[in-house]
PDB file of C-alpha atoms in Angstrom:
ATOM      1  CA  UNK A  25      -5.614   2.738 -49.746  1.00 89.00           C
ATOM      2  CA  UNK A  26      -2.159   1.202 -49.898  1.00 91.00           C
ATOM      3  CA  UNK A  27      -0.344   1.829 -46.652  1.00 96.00           C
ATOM      4  CA  UNK A  28       2.854   0.848 -44.883  1.00 97.00           C
ATOM      5  CA  UNK A  29       3.088   1.495 -41.152  1.00 97.00           C
ATOM      6  CA  UNK A  30       6.347   1.027 -39.279  1.00 96.00           C
ATOM      7  CA  UNK A  31       6.518   0.256 -35.561  1.00 93.00           C
ATOM      8  CA  UNK A  32       9.131  -0.744 -33.028  1.00 88.00           C
ATOM      9  CA  UNK A  33      10.393   2.730 -32.328  1.00 75.00           C
ATOM     10  CA  UNK A  34      12.332   2.846 -29.127  1.00 77.00           C
ATOM     11  CA  UNK A  35      15.343   3.606 -26.993  1.00 85.00           C
ATOM     12  CA  UNK A  36      18.058   0.972 -26.794  1.00 88.00           C
ATOM     13  CA  UNK A  37      21.560   0.930 -25.332  1.00 90.00           C
ATOM     14  CA  UNK A  38      24.651   0.550 -27.523  1.00 91.00           C
ATOM     15  CA  UNK A  39      25.177  -3.102 -28.248  1.00 93.00           C
ATOM     16  CA  UNK A  40      21.513  -3.843 -27.747  1.00 92.00           C
ATOM     17  CA  UNK A  41      18.846  -5.201 -30.065  1.00 94.00           C
ATOM     18  CA  UNK A  42      15.563  -3.970 -31.468  1.00 94.00           C
ATOM     19  CA  UNK A  43      13.043  -5.303 -33.960  1.00 96.00           C
ATOM     20  CA  UNK A  44      11.209  -3.035 -36.363  1.00 96.00           C
ATOM     21  CA  UNK A  45       7.980  -4.064 -38.072  1.00 97.00           C
ATOM     22  CA  UNK A  46       6.278  -2.734 -41.173  1.00 98.00           C
ATOM     23  CA  UNK A  47       2.608  -3.635 -41.548  1.00 97.00           C
ATOM     24  CA  UNK A  48       1.163  -3.468 -45.045  1.00 97.00           C
ATOM     25  CA  UNK A  49      -2.475  -2.904 -45.925  1.00 94.00           C
ATOM     26  CA  UNK A  50      -4.411  -2.307 -49.116  1.00 92.00           C
ATOM     27  CA  UNK A  51      -2.092  -4.442 -51.225  1.00 86.00           C
ATOM     28  CA  UNK A  52      -1.274  -8.086 -51.906  1.00 92.00           C
ATOM     29  CA  UNK A  53       1.844  -8.027 -49.784  1.00 94.00           C
ATOM     30  CA  UNK A  54       3.251 -11.310 -51.065  1.00 95.00           C
ATOM     31  CA  UNK A  55       3.414  -9.931 -54.627  1.00 95.00           C
ATOM     32  CA  UNK A  56       6.087  -7.346 -53.854  1.00 96.00           C
ATOM     33  CA  UNK A  57       9.722  -7.142 -52.861  1.00 96.00           C
ATOM     34  CA  UNK A  58      10.297  -4.956 -49.819  1.00 97.00           C
ATOM     35  CA  UNK A  59      13.139  -2.831 -48.501  1.00 98.00           C
ATOM     36  CA  UNK A  60      14.430  -0.824 -45.562  1.00 98.00           C
ATOM     37  CA  UNK A  61      15.980   2.612 -46.068  1.00 98.00           C
ATOM     38  CA  UNK A  62      17.263   4.837 -43.292  1.00 98.00           C
ATOM     39  CA  UNK A  63      17.972   8.528 -42.891  1.00 98.00           C
ATOM     40  CA  UNK A  64      19.822  10.477 -40.255  1.00 95.00           C
ATOM     41  CA  UNK A  65      18.190  13.817 -39.324  1.00 92.00           C
ATOM     42  CA  UNK A  66      19.041  16.362 -41.993  1.00 93.00           C
ATOM     43  CA  UNK A  67      21.020  13.832 -44.015  1.00 96.00           C
ATOM     44  CA  UNK A  68      20.525  11.735 -47.138  1.00 97.00           C
ATOM     45  CA  UNK A  69      18.937   8.357 -47.750  1.00 98.00           C
ATOM     46  CA  UNK A  70      20.829   5.126 -47.093  1.00 98.00           C
ATOM     47  CA  UNK A  71      19.622   1.786 -48.458  1.00 98.00           C
ATOM     48  CA  UNK A  72      20.230  -0.898 -45.870  1.00 97.00           C
ATOM     49  CA  UNK A  73      18.311  -4.064 -46.761  1.00 98.00           C
ATOM     50  CA  UNK A  74      15.855  -5.746 -49.110  1.00 97.00           C
ATOM     51  CA  UNK A  75      13.967  -9.008 -49.447  1.00 97.00           C
ATOM     52  CA  UNK A  76      12.339 -10.701 -52.406  1.00 96.00           C
ATOM     53  CA  UNK A  77       8.591 -11.213 -52.577  1.00 95.00           C
ATOM     54  CA  UNK A  78       8.838 -14.832 -51.390  1.00 94.00           C
ATOM     55  CA  UNK A  79      11.534 -14.128 -48.829  1.00 95.00           C
ATOM     56  CA  UNK A  80      14.009 -16.362 -50.628  1.00 95.00           C
ATOM     57  CA  UNK A  81      16.557 -13.646 -51.350  1.00 96.00           C
ATOM     58  CA  UNK A  82      17.870 -10.973 -49.016  1.00 97.00           C
ATOM     59  CA  UNK A  83      20.231  -8.056 -49.525  1.00 96.00           C
ATOM     60  CA  UNK A  84      22.243  -5.923 -47.111  1.00 97.00           C
ATOM     61  CA  UNK A  85      24.449  -2.874 -47.147  1.00 97.00           C
ATOM     62  CA  UNK A  86      27.913  -3.435 -45.723  1.00 96.00           C
ATOM     63  CA  UNK A  87      27.097  -1.037 -42.876  1.00 96.00           C
ATOM     64  CA  UNK A  88      24.560  -3.477 -41.411  1.00 97.00           C
ATOM     65  CA  UNK A  89      25.623  -6.861 -42.775  1.00 97.00           C
ATOM     66  CA  UNK A  90      26.021  -9.380 -39.987  1.00 97.00           C
ATOM     67  CA  UNK A  91      24.171  -7.147 -37.499  1.00 97.00           C
ATOM     68  CA  UNK A  92      20.739  -6.732 -39.076  1.00 98.00           C
ATOM     69  CA  UNK A  93      18.378  -9.388 -40.445  1.00 98.00           C
ATOM     70  CA  UNK A  94      15.459  -8.717 -42.754  1.00 98.00           C
ATOM     71  CA  UNK A  95      12.505 -11.085 -42.906  1.00 98.00           C
ATOM     72  CA  UNK A  96       8.847 -11.136 -43.835  1.00 98.00           C
ATOM     73  CA  UNK A  97       5.695 -12.984 -42.913  1.00 97.00           C
ATOM     74  CA  UNK A  98       3.423 -12.941 -45.933  1.00 97.00           C
ATOM     75  CA  UNK A  99       0.583 -14.484 -43.940  1.00 96.00           C
ATOM     76  CA  UNK A 100       0.658 -11.435 -41.643  1.00 97.00           C
ATOM     77  CA  UNK A 101       1.448  -8.859 -44.369  1.00 97.00           C
ATOM     78  CA  UNK A 102       4.415  -7.744 -42.304  1.00 97.00           C
ATOM     79  CA  UNK A 103       8.060  -6.944 -42.952  1.00 98.00           C
ATOM     80  CA  UNK A 104      10.650  -7.074 -40.168  1.00 98.00           C
ATOM     81  CA  UNK A 105      14.105  -5.758 -39.456  1.00 98.00           C
ATOM     82  CA  UNK A 106      15.904  -7.399 -36.545  1.00 97.00           C
ATOM     83  CA  UNK A 107      18.693  -5.072 -35.499  1.00 96.00           C
ATOM     84  CA  UNK A 108      21.562  -6.200 -33.260  1.00 95.00           C
ATOM     85  CA  UNK A 109      24.857  -4.856 -31.956  1.00 95.00           C
ATOM     86  CA  UNK A 110      23.365  -1.397 -32.259  1.00 94.00           C
ATOM     87  CA  UNK A 111      25.672   1.593 -32.513  1.00 92.00           C
ATOM     88  CA  UNK A 112      25.111   5.282 -31.958  1.00 91.00           C
ATOM     89  CA  UNK A 113      25.297   5.788 -35.729  1.00 92.00           C
ATOM     90  CA  UNK A 114      22.254   3.502 -36.143  1.00 93.00           C
ATOM     91  CA  UNK A 115      20.191   6.165 -34.390  1.00 90.00           C
ATOM     92  CA  UNK A 116      18.229   7.384 -37.385  1.00 93.00           C
ATOM     93  CA  UNK A 117      14.786   7.196 -38.993  1.00 95.00           C
ATOM     94  CA  UNK A 118      13.980   3.875 -40.654  1.00 97.00           C
ATOM     95  CA  UNK A 119      11.591   3.658 -43.597  1.00 98.00           C
ATOM     96  CA  UNK A 120      10.118   0.546 -45.118  1.00 98.00           C
ATOM     97  CA  UNK A 121       9.428   0.750 -48.839  1.00 98.00           C
ATOM     98  CA  UNK A 122       7.768  -1.427 -51.463  1.00 97.00           C
ATOM     99  CA  UNK A 123       9.130  -2.250 -54.874  1.00 96.00           C
ATOM    100  CA  UNK A 124       6.927  -1.413 -57.812  1.00 95.00           C
ATOM    101  CA  UNK A 125       6.821  -5.117 -58.692  1.00 90.00           C
ATOM    102  CA  UNK A 126       7.701  -8.571 -57.442  1.00 90.00           C
ATOM    103  CA  UNK A 127      11.219  -7.941 -58.636  1.00 91.00           C
ATOM    104  CA  UNK A 128      13.655  -6.667 -56.032  1.00 92.00           C
ATOM    105  CA  UNK A 129      15.316  -4.766 -58.897  1.00 95.00           C
ATOM    106  CA  UNK A 130      12.718  -2.075 -59.229  1.00 97.00           C
ATOM    107  CA  UNK A 131      12.054   1.414 -57.922  1.00 98.00           C
ATOM    108  CA  UNK A 132      10.285   1.994 -54.591  1.00 98.00           C
ATOM    109  CA  UNK A 133       6.826   3.451 -55.089  1.00 97.00           C
ATOM    110  CA  UNK A 134       5.244   3.079 -51.642  1.00 97.00           C
ATOM    111  CA  UNK A 135       6.935   4.291 -48.453  1.00 98.00           C
ATOM    112  CA  UNK A 136       6.016   4.197 -44.797  1.00 98.00           C
ATOM    113  CA  UNK A 137       6.122   7.327 -42.663  1.00 97.00           C
ATOM    114  CA  UNK A 138       9.259   6.172 -40.871  1.00 96.00           C
ATOM    115  CA  UNK A 139      10.138   5.186 -37.336  1.00 94.00           C
ATOM    116  CA  UNK A 140      12.904   6.597 -35.164  1.00 92.00           C
ATOM    117  CA  UNK A 141      15.464   4.433 -33.408  1.00 90.00           C
ATOM    118  CA  UNK A 142      17.373   5.961 -30.505  1.00 87.00           C
ATOM    119  CA  UNK A 143      20.602   4.394 -29.322  1.00 84.00           C
ATOM    120  CA  UNK A 144      21.860   5.849 -26.068  1.00 81.00           C
ATOM    121  CA  UNK A 145      23.402   4.749 -22.809  1.00 77.00           C
TER     122      UNK A 145
ATOM    123  CA  UNK B  14      29.029  -0.658 -54.463  1.00 95.00           C
ATOM    124  CA  UNK B  15      27.891   1.769 -57.143  1.00 97.00           C
ATOM    125  CA  UNK B  16      28.547   5.340 -56.042  1.00 98.00           C
ATOM    126  CA  UNK B  17      25.972   7.933 -57.046  1.00 98.00           C
ATOM    127  CA  UNK B  18      26.865  11.601 -57.250  1.00 98.00           C
ATOM    128  CA  UNK B  19      24.595  14.571 -57.887  1.00 98.00           C
ATOM    129  CA  UNK B  20      25.128  18.136 -58.982  1.00 97.00           C
ATOM    130  CA  UNK B  21      24.568  20.788 -57.939  1.00 97.00           C
ATOM    131  CA  UNK B  22      24.231  20.331 -54.183  1.00 98.00           C
ATOM    132  CA  UNK B  23      21.533  22.981 -54.223  1.00 98.00           C
ATOM    133  CA  UNK B  24      19.925  25.400 -56.625  1.00 97.00           C
ATOM    134  CA  UNK B  25      17.481  28.265 -56.442  1.00 98.00           C
ATOM    135  CA  UNK B  26      15.185  28.849 -59.383  1.00 97.00           C
ATOM    136  CA  UNK B  27      12.561  31.492 -60.034  1.00 97.00           C
ATOM    137  CA  UNK B  28       8.943  30.381 -60.154  1.00 98.00           C
ATOM    138  CA  UNK B  29       8.073  29.254 -63.652  1.00 97.00           C
ATOM    139  CA  UNK B  30      11.694  28.689 -64.625  1.00 98.00           C
ATOM    140  CA  UNK B  31      13.506  25.423 -65.335  1.00 98.00           C
ATOM    141  CA  UNK B  32      15.459  23.413 -62.761  1.00 98.00           C
ATOM    142  CA  UNK B  33      17.985  20.798 -63.878  1.00 98.00           C
ATOM    143  CA  UNK B  34      19.606  18.228 -61.613  1.00 98.00           C
ATOM    144  CA  UNK B  35      22.380  15.900 -62.731  1.00 98.00           C
ATOM    145  CA  UNK B  36      23.151  12.428 -61.440  1.00 98.00           C
ATOM    146  CA  UNK B  37      26.140  10.285 -62.257  1.00 98.00           C
ATOM    147  CA  UNK B  38      26.767   6.641 -61.394  1.00 98.00           C
ATOM    148  CA  UNK B  39      30.217   5.130 -60.932  1.00 98.00           C
ATOM    149  CA  UNK B  40      29.315   2.355 -63.370  1.00 98.00           C
ATOM    150  CA  UNK B  41      26.680   1.829 -65.992  1.00 98.00           C
ATOM    151  CA  UNK B  42      23.174   1.001 -64.762  1.00 98.00           C
ATOM    152  CA  UNK B  43      21.972   0.041 -68.227  1.00 98.00           C
ATOM    153  CA  UNK B  44      20.977  -3.617 -68.405  1.00 97.00           C
ATOM    154  CA  UNK B  45      21.741  -4.672 -71.947  1.00 95.00           C
ATOM    155  CA  UNK B  46      19.283  -7.577 -72.092  1.00 96.00           C
ATOM    156  CA  UNK B  47      16.240  -5.318 -71.722  1.00 95.00           C
ATOM    157  CA  UNK B  48      17.823  -1.954 -72.599  1.00 96.00           C
ATOM    158  CA  UNK B  49      16.560  -0.409 -69.377  1.00 98.00           C
ATOM    159  CA  UNK B  50      18.403   2.001 -67.144  1.00 98.00           C
ATOM    160  CA  UNK B  51      17.882   1.007 -63.510  1.00 98.00           C
ATOM    161  CA  UNK B  52      17.675   4.585 -62.269  1.00 98.00           C
ATOM    162  CA  UNK B  53      14.970   6.332 -60.253  1.00 98.00           C
ATOM    163  CA  UNK B  54      14.337   9.861 -58.995  1.00 98.00           C
ATOM    164  CA  UNK B  55      12.636  10.705 -55.712  1.00 98.00           C
ATOM    165  CA  UNK B  56      11.340  13.917 -54.157  1.00 98.00           C
ATOM    166  CA  UNK B  57      11.407  14.411 -50.399  1.00 98.00           C
ATOM    167  CA  UNK B  58       9.742  17.282 -48.588  1.00 98.00           C
ATOM    168  CA  UNK B  59      10.498  18.100 -44.931  1.00 94.00           C
ATOM    169  CA  UNK B  60       8.936  15.667 -42.503  1.00 94.00           C
ATOM    170  CA  UNK B  61       7.770  13.345 -45.269  1.00 97.00           C
ATOM    171  CA  UNK B  62       9.034  10.087 -46.741  1.00 98.00           C
ATOM    172  CA  UNK B  63      10.471  10.135 -50.252  1.00 98.00           C
ATOM    173  CA  UNK B  64       8.085  10.044 -53.187  1.00 98.00           C
ATOM    174  CA  UNK B  65       8.870   8.253 -56.426  1.00 98.00           C
ATOM    175  CA  UNK B  66       8.861  10.588 -59.428  1.00 98.00           C
ATOM    176  CA  UNK B  67      10.671   8.744 -62.232  1.00 98.00           C
ATOM    177  CA  UNK B  68      11.741   5.134 -62.799  1.00 98.00           C
ATOM    178  CA  UNK B  69      13.619   3.410 -65.632  1.00 98.00           C
ATOM    179  CA  UNK B  70      15.378   6.793 -65.899  1.00 98.00           C
ATOM    180  CA  UNK B  71      12.573   8.414 -67.868  1.00 98.00           C
ATOM    181  CA  UNK B  72       9.182   6.873 -66.995  1.00 98.00           C
ATOM    182  CA  UNK B  73       7.007   9.158 -64.924  1.00 98.00           C
ATOM    183  CA  UNK B  74       5.206   7.559 -61.972  1.00 98.00           C
ATOM    184  CA  UNK B  75       1.424   7.717 -62.084  1.00 97.00           C
ATOM    185  CA  UNK B  76       0.113  11.034 -60.800  1.00 97.00           C
ATOM    186  CA  UNK B  77       3.400  12.897 -61.154  1.00 98.00           C
ATOM    187  CA  UNK B  78       2.962  16.192 -63.035  1.00 98.00           C
ATOM    188  CA  UNK B  79       4.376  16.246 -66.549  1.00 97.00           C
ATOM    189  CA  UNK B  80       6.662  19.158 -65.682  1.00 98.00           C
ATOM    190  CA  UNK B  81       8.934  16.475 -64.204  1.00 98.00           C
ATOM    191  CA  UNK B  82      10.992  14.546 -66.742  1.00 98.00           C
ATOM    192  CA  UNK B  83      14.006  12.266 -66.651  1.00 98.00           C
ATOM    193  CA  UNK B  84      16.628  11.552 -69.262  1.00 98.00           C
ATOM    194  CA  UNK B  85      20.019   9.979 -69.711  1.00 98.00           C
ATOM    195  CA  UNK B  86      21.577   6.566 -70.048  1.00 97.00           C
ATOM    196  CA  UNK B  87      24.352   4.347 -68.715  1.00 97.00           C
ATOM    197  CA  UNK B  88      26.114   6.623 -66.216  1.00 98.00           C
ATOM    198  CA  UNK B  89      24.732  10.128 -66.763  1.00 98.00           C
ATOM    199  CA  UNK B  90      21.202  11.184 -65.941  1.00 98.00           C
ATOM    200  CA  UNK B  91      19.171  14.358 -65.592  1.00 98.00           C
ATOM    201  CA  UNK B  92      15.974  15.325 -63.811  1.00 98.00           C
ATOM    202  CA  UNK B  93      14.323  18.390 -65.270  1.00 98.00           C
ATOM    203  CA  UNK B  94      11.542  20.403 -63.694  1.00 98.00           C
ATOM    204  CA  UNK B  95      10.094  22.737 -66.278  1.00 96.00           C
ATOM    205  CA  UNK B  96       8.196  25.712 -64.911  1.00 95.00           C
ATOM    206  CA  UNK B  97       9.063  25.308 -61.225  1.00 97.00           C
ATOM    207  CA  UNK B  98       6.142  25.592 -58.818  1.00 98.00           C
ATOM    208  CA  UNK B  99       6.218  26.531 -55.139  1.00 97.00           C
ATOM    209  CA  UNK B 100       5.242  22.985 -54.164  1.00 97.00           C
ATOM    210  CA  UNK B 101       8.356  21.624 -55.901  1.00 98.00           C
ATOM    211  CA  UNK B 102      10.618  22.945 -53.137  1.00 98.00           C
ATOM    212  CA  UNK B 103      12.203  19.749 -51.840  1.00 98.00           C
ATOM    213  CA  UNK B 104      15.283  17.568 -51.861  1.00 98.00           C
ATOM    214  CA  UNK B 105      15.671  15.355 -54.910  1.00 98.00           C
ATOM    215  CA  UNK B 106      17.536  12.055 -54.886  1.00 98.00           C
ATOM    216  CA  UNK B 107      18.590   9.709 -57.650  1.00 98.00           C
ATOM    217  CA  UNK B 108      18.914   5.990 -56.930  1.00 98.00           C
ATOM    218  CA  UNK B 109      20.303   3.048 -58.826  1.00 98.00           C
ATOM    219  CA  UNK B 110      18.564  -0.294 -58.499  1.00 98.00           C
ATOM    220  CA  UNK B 111      20.837  -2.127 -60.924  1.00 98.00           C
ATOM    221  CA  UNK B 112      22.786  -3.923 -58.236  1.00 97.00           C
ATOM    222  CA  UNK B 113      22.526  -4.296 -54.479  1.00 95.00           C
ATOM    223  CA  UNK B 114      22.924  -2.314 -52.354  1.00 95.00           C
ATOM    224  CA  UNK B 115      20.616   0.069 -54.199  1.00 97.00           C
ATOM    225  CA  UNK B 116      22.516   3.274 -53.534  1.00 98.00           C
ATOM    226  CA  UNK B 117      21.172   6.807 -53.473  1.00 98.00           C
ATOM    227  CA  UNK B 118      22.803  10.040 -54.504  1.00 98.00           C
ATOM    228  CA  UNK B 119      23.495  12.637 -51.775  1.00 98.00           C
ATOM    229  CA  UNK B 120      20.525  14.762 -52.772  1.00 98.00           C
ATOM    230  CA  UNK B 121      19.974  18.156 -54.386  1.00 98.00           C
ATOM    231  CA  UNK B 122      18.063  20.893 -52.595  1.00 98.00           C
ATOM    232  CA  UNK B 123      15.726  22.865 -54.852  1.00 98.00           C
ATOM    233  CA  UNK B 124      14.478  26.208 -53.575  1.00 97.00           C
ATOM    234  CA  UNK B 125      12.772  29.298 -54.925  1.00 97.00           C
ATOM    235  CA  UNK B 126      14.887  32.275 -55.917  1.00 95.00           C
TER     236      UNK B 126
END
């Protein structure tokens, strides 16, 4: 079964840092582009970052550019999101998602269950 | 960034009736070299991650019931649910993946009348 499992959920102070992980199983991880999407409780979906299958290309929304860094370790089948300079508005659920293909420019057909980040002093 | 809008914000449809959701992009998402519209539709139920329904604007994802269909091109798209079922109650989002960041529409809530 293809599965994505996020971890790294936690409480962090404003201005702090946190790293999220997304472990993939049941698929050849290195064949697919990957993405992070977030969602505030009761709100819509916000695309925040993506990375090509080989890690050579990365993409960011303006809301996180310069603060967040996406990376992947294909040998560990794991996607990461290093988050810094955290703000209260970053306190949302984060989903990792897989592209349908190796192309970053494709729909997202596999999603993790999401992990909550809490930013509070 | 490409801005995605959806209408209506919400709709209530009787069981077995048709539900139609519209999505508009602020610029064309049709890639002329392959004639594909880089537009997807997702369904999200409470407490669950989104689920891909339609990609390339009109291609149904494997396992998605054929009562779900997508249409449209360039900047105007439609998701149609023929014969609404109780399990179709959800929020539906369109998304463009033509250019980064891959923006989503604000969502349309579908409920039973």
